Coordinates of C-alpha atoms in Angstrom, one line a residue:
M1 CA 0.0 0.0 0.0
K2 CA 1.2 3.5 -0.9
L3 CA -0.1 6.6 0.7
G4 CA -0.4 10.1 -0.6
I5 CA -2.0 13.5 0.2
A6 CA -4.6 15.5 -1.7
M7 CA -5.4 19.2 -1.1
F8 CA -7.1 22.0 -3.0
P9 CA -4.3 24.4 -4.0
A10 CA -6.1 27.5 -2.8
D11 CA -4.5 30.9 -2.9
F12 CA -5.1 31.4 0.8
A13 CA -3.6 28.0 1.8
I14 CA 0.0 26.7 2.0
R15 CA 2.0 27.2 -1.2
P16 CA 2.1 24.1 -3.4
D17 CA 5.9 24.0 -3.3
D18 CA 6.0 24.2 0.5
L19 CA 3.3 21.5 0.8
A20 CA 5.1 19.2 -1.6
R21 CA 8.3 19.5 0.4
A22 CA 6.5 18.7 3.6
V23 CA 4.7 15.7 2.0
E24 CA 7.9 14.2 0.6
E25 CA 9.9 14.8 3.8
R26 CA 7.2 12.8 5.7
G27 CA 7.6 9.8 3.4
F28 CA 4.4 10.0 1.4
E29 CA 4.4 8.6 -2.2
S30 CA 2.3 11.2 -3.9
L31 CA 0.6 14.6 -3.9
F32 CA -2.7 15.1 -5.7
L33 CA -4.2 18.5 -6.5
P34 CA -7.8 19.0 -7.7
E35 CA -9.1 21.8 -9.9
H36 CA -12.0 24.0 -10.7
T37 CA -11.5 26.6 -13.3
H38 CA -14.1 28.8 -11.6
L39 CA -17.4 28.5 -9.7
P40 CA -20.4 30.0 -11.5
A41 CA -22.0 32.7 -9.3
T42 CA -25.6 32.1 -10.3
A43 CA -28.7 31.2 -8.5
R44 CA -29.2 28.0 -10.6
T45 CA -25.7 26.8 -9.8
L46 CA -26.1 27.5 -6.1
A47 CA -29.3 25.6 -6.1
E48 CA -27.6 22.7 -7.8
V49 CA -24.5 22.4 -5.6
G50 CA -25.4 24.3 -2.5
E51 CA -22.9 26.2 -0.5
L52 CA -19.3 25.1 -1.3
P53 CA -16.1 25.9 0.6
A54 CA -14.2 29.0 -0.6
H55 CA -11.3 26.8 -2.0
F56 CA -13.5 25.7 -4.9
S57 CA -13.3 29.2 -6.4
H58 CA -9.8 30.0 -5.1
T59 CA -7.6 27.3 -6.6
H60 CA -4.4 28.1 -8.4
D61 CA -4.2 26.8 -12.0
L62 CA -3.7 23.0 -11.7
F63 CA -0.5 22.7 -13.8
V64 CA 1.1 25.8 -12.5
A65 CA 0.6 24.5 -9.0
L66 CA 1.9 21.0 -9.9
T67 CA 5.0 22.5 -11.5
Y68 CA 5.8 24.2 -8.3
A69 CA 5.3 21.0 -6.4
A70 CA 7.5 19.0 -8.8
A71 CA 10.3 21.5 -8.9
A72 CA 10.5 21.5 -5.1
T73 CA 10.9 17.7 -4.8
R74 CA 13.0 14.9 -6.1
D75 CA 11.0 11.7 -5.9
L76 CA 7.4 12.7 -5.0
L77 CA 4.8 11.7 -7.6
V78 CA 2.6 14.6 -8.6
G79 CA -1.0 13.9 -9.6
T80 CA -4.1 15.6 -11.0
G81 CA -6.9 14.6 -8.7
I82 CA -8.7 15.3 -10.9
C83 CA -8.1 17.2 -14.2
L84 CA -11.5 18.3 -15.6
V85 CA -10.8 17.2 -19.1
P86 CA -14.0 18.3 -20.8
Q87 CA -13.1 21.9 -19.7
R88 CA -9.6 21.8 -21.3
D89 CA -8.4 21.9 -24.9
P90 CA -6.8 18.5 -25.6
I91 CA -3.8 19.8 -27.6
V92 CA -2.9 22.4 -25.0
T93 CA -3.5 19.9 -22.1
A94 CA -1.4 17.2 -23.8
K95 CA 1.5 19.6 -24.0
A96 CA 1.1 20.7 -20.3
V97 CA 1.0 17.1 -19.1
A98 CA 3.9 16.1 -21.3
S99 CA 6.0 19.1 -20.2
L100 CA 5.4 18.4 -16.5
D101 CA 6.2 14.7 -16.9
A102 CA 9.4 15.3 -18.9
L103 CA 10.7 18.0 -16.6
S104 CA 9.8 16.0 -13.4
G105 CA 11.5 12.9 -14.6
G106 CA 8.3 10.9 -15.3
R107 CA 6.6 11.6 -11.9
V108 CA 3.1 12.6 -13.2
L109 CA -0.1 10.7 -12.4
F110 CA -2.9 12.0 -14.7
G111 CA -6.2 11.6 -12.9
V112 CA -9.1 12.6 -15.1
G113 CA -12.8 13.2 -14.6
A114 CA -15.8 14.7 -16.4
G115 CA -16.9 17.2 -13.7
W116 CA -20.2 17.5 -11.8
I117 CA -21.2 21.2 -11.7
S118 CA -23.3 21.5 -14.9
E119 CA -23.0 25.2 -15.3
E120 CA -19.2 25.2 -14.9
I121 CA -19.0 22.6 -17.7
A122 CA -21.4 24.6 -19.9
H123 CA -19.4 27.8 -19.5
H124 CA -16.6 26.0 -21.5
G125 CA -19.0 25.3 -24.3
I126 CA -19.6 21.7 -23.5
D127 CA -23.0 20.1 -23.1
P128 CA -22.9 18.6 -19.6
A129 CA -24.9 15.6 -20.9
R130 CA -22.1 14.7 -23.3
R131 CA -19.2 15.3 -20.9
W132 CA -18.2 11.6 -20.6
S133 CA -17.9 11.0 -24.3
V134 CA -16.0 14.3 -24.7
M135 CA -13.6 13.2 -21.9
A136 CA -13.0 9.8 -23.6
E137 CA -12.2 11.3 -26.9
R138 CA -9.9 14.0 -25.5
V139 CA -7.9 11.5 -23.4
K140 CA -7.5 9.3 -26.5
A141 CA -6.5 12.3 -28.6
M142 CA -3.9 13.3 -25.9
R143 CA -2.5 9.7 -26.0
Q144 CA -2.0 10.0 -29.7
I145 CA -0.1 13.3 -29.3
W146 CA 2.1 11.7 -26.6
Q147 CA 2.8 8.5 -28.5
E148 CA 3.1 9.5 -32.1
E149 CA 5.7 11.6 -33.9
V150 CA 2.9 12.7 -36.2
A151 CA -0.4 12.6 -34.5
E152 CA -3.9 13.1 -35.7
F153 CA -7.4 12.4 -34.4
H154 CA -10.8 12.3 -36.0
G155 CA -13.7 11.8 -33.7
A156 CA -17.2 13.2 -32.9
H157 CA -15.9 15.8 -30.4
V158 CA -12.1 16.1 -31.2
R159 CA -10.8 16.5 -34.7
F160 CA -7.4 17.5 -35.9
G161 CA -5.1 16.7 -38.8
P162 CA -1.5 15.6 -38.7
L163 CA 0.5 17.6 -36.2
W164 CA 3.9 17.7 -34.4
S165 CA 4.0 18.3 -30.7
W166 CA 7.0 18.0 -28.3
P167 CA 8.1 17.4 -25.6
K168 CA 7.0 13.8 -25.3
P169 CA 6.3 12.4 -21.8
Q170 CA 9.1 10.4 -20.2
R171 CA 7.3 7.1 -20.7
P172 CA 6.5 6.2 -24.3
S173 CA 2.9 5.5 -23.5
G174 CA 2.5 8.7 -21.5
P175 CA 1.8 9.1 -17.8
P176 CA -0.7 6.7 -16.2
V177 CA -4.3 7.8 -16.7
L178 CA -6.3 7.4 -13.6
V179 CA -10.0 7.4 -14.4
G180 CA -12.1 9.0 -11.7
G181 CA -15.7 8.0 -10.9
S182 CA -17.8 5.4 -9.3
G183 CA -20.7 5.1 -11.7
P184 CA -21.9 1.8 -13.4
R185 CA -19.8 2.4 -16.5
V186 CA -16.5 3.5 -15.0
A187 CA -14.9 0.0 -15.5
D188 CA -15.6 0.3 -19.2
R189 CA -14.0 3.7 -19.3
V190 CA -10.9 2.4 -17.4
L191 CA -10.4 -0.4 -19.9
D192 CA -11.3 1.9 -22.9
F193 CA -8.8 4.8 -22.3
G194 CA -7.3 4.5 -18.8
D195 CA -4.6 2.7 -16.9
E196 CA -6.0 2.8 -13.4
W197 CA -9.3 3.4 -11.5
M198 CA -9.7 6.2 -9.0
P199 CA -13.0 5.8 -7.0
H200 CA -13.9 7.9 -4.0
A201 CA -13.5 6.4 -0.6
G202 CA -17.2 6.8 0.3
M203 CA -18.0 3.4 -1.3
P204 CA -18.5 0.6 1.2
V205 CA -15.4 -1.7 1.5
A206 CA -17.3 -4.8 0.4
E207 CA -18.6 -3.1 -2.7
L208 CA -15.2 -1.7 -3.5
A209 CA -13.6 -5.1 -3.2
E210 CA -16.2 -6.7 -5.4
R211 CA -15.9 -4.0 -8.1
M212 CA -12.1 -4.1 -8.0
A213 CA -12.2 -7.9 -8.6
K214 CA -14.6 -7.5 -11.5
L215 CA -12.5 -4.8 -13.0
R216 CA -9.3 -6.9 -12.9
A217 CA -11.1 -9.9 -14.2
A218 CA -12.4 -7.8 -17.1
G219 CA -8.9 -6.4 -17.6
H220 CA -7.4 -9.9 -17.9
E221 CA -10.1 -10.9 -20.4
A222 CA -9.3 -7.7 -22.4
G223 CA -5.6 -8.8 -22.6
R224 CA -4.1 -6.7 -19.8
S225 CA -1.2 -8.6 -18.4
D226 CA -1.1 -6.8 -15.0
E227 CA -3.8 -6.1 -12.4
V228 CA -5.5 -2.8 -12.9
P229 CA -4.2 -0.5 -10.1
V230 CA -6.7 1.4 -8.0
T231 CA -6.3 4.7 -6.2
V232 CA -8.9 5.2 -3.5
F233 CA -9.3 8.9 -3.3
G234 CA -10.5 10.9 -0.3
A235 CA -9.7 8.4 2.3
E236 CA -9.9 9.3 6.0
S237 CA -6.6 10.5 7.5
E238 CA -7.0 8.2 10.6
A239 CA -5.5 4.8 10.0
A240 CA -8.1 3.1 12.1
Q241 CA -10.7 4.0 9.6
H242 CA -9.0 1.7 7.0
R243 CA -8.2 -1.5 8.8
P244 CA -11.0 -3.4 7.0
V245 CA -9.5 -2.1 3.7
H246 CA -6.2 -3.7 4.5
T247 CA -7.7 -7.1 5.0
D248 CA -10.7 -7.3 2.7
L249 CA -9.6 -5.7 -0.5
P250 CA -7.9 -7.7 -3.3
R251 CA -4.1 -7.4 -3.3
S252 CA -3.1 -4.2 -5.0
R253 CA -1.4 -0.9 -4.8
R254 CA -3.2 1.7 -2.8
R255 CA -2.9 5.4 -2.5
T256 CA -4.7 7.8 -0.2
S257 CA -5.0 11.4 -0.2
R258 CA -6.3 11.3 1.8
S259 CA -5.6 9.1 -1.1
R260 CA -4.9 5.4 -1.1
R261 CA -3.4 3.6 -4.0
C262 CA -4.1 -0.1 -4.3

């Protein structure tokens, strides 16, 4: 089991570089930073999400904050927990991820998600109902840019002709893609365009163990030689809260970030 820390990189909180140094000095494996580009200040959004803590609208840019974290450390893995892919241009994001991975020596974990605040998503010109299919295509397009000298992609949501883009990530296949979510189709998404699964820790342990086993069985059927890793995100900071996890879950890597990688 490997443990990590997750924290919103708010402008009123500890600096990302100071936080990263503290996390590495204490022996944690990873630091995950979430993002929201903004929080819509409308009555409809407030009705949808309710009152949210100030850090939702005060976060530093995700990749700027992670760059500070990576530059301040030597071995700490730095992760997006999560990157709201439907709200980001795939060509620009592919370069940001590749640059961070290359400059950090291959220490990036690319957690992805589709978002949950409908109006925030809509402000980026994306139909919230289509955010999952948009995310899938954008991740696949980014993988093409990372892996191919001349990349192109032709989909329903992402279309670009042959292009050159450097730097490439340290690993030829790109950084691991951790697919966030706990819905009924998340396993299909992991096997379609991801490397790992990143569910939230609120799921009952027995259900998590069952779903991990099914995901790994499906991975083997699909030709994956290794077990699909799992990062349980948002775990409690008290070790006593996770004793059942240590004994009941299938063998794996766990992180906690309050993030626990299995």
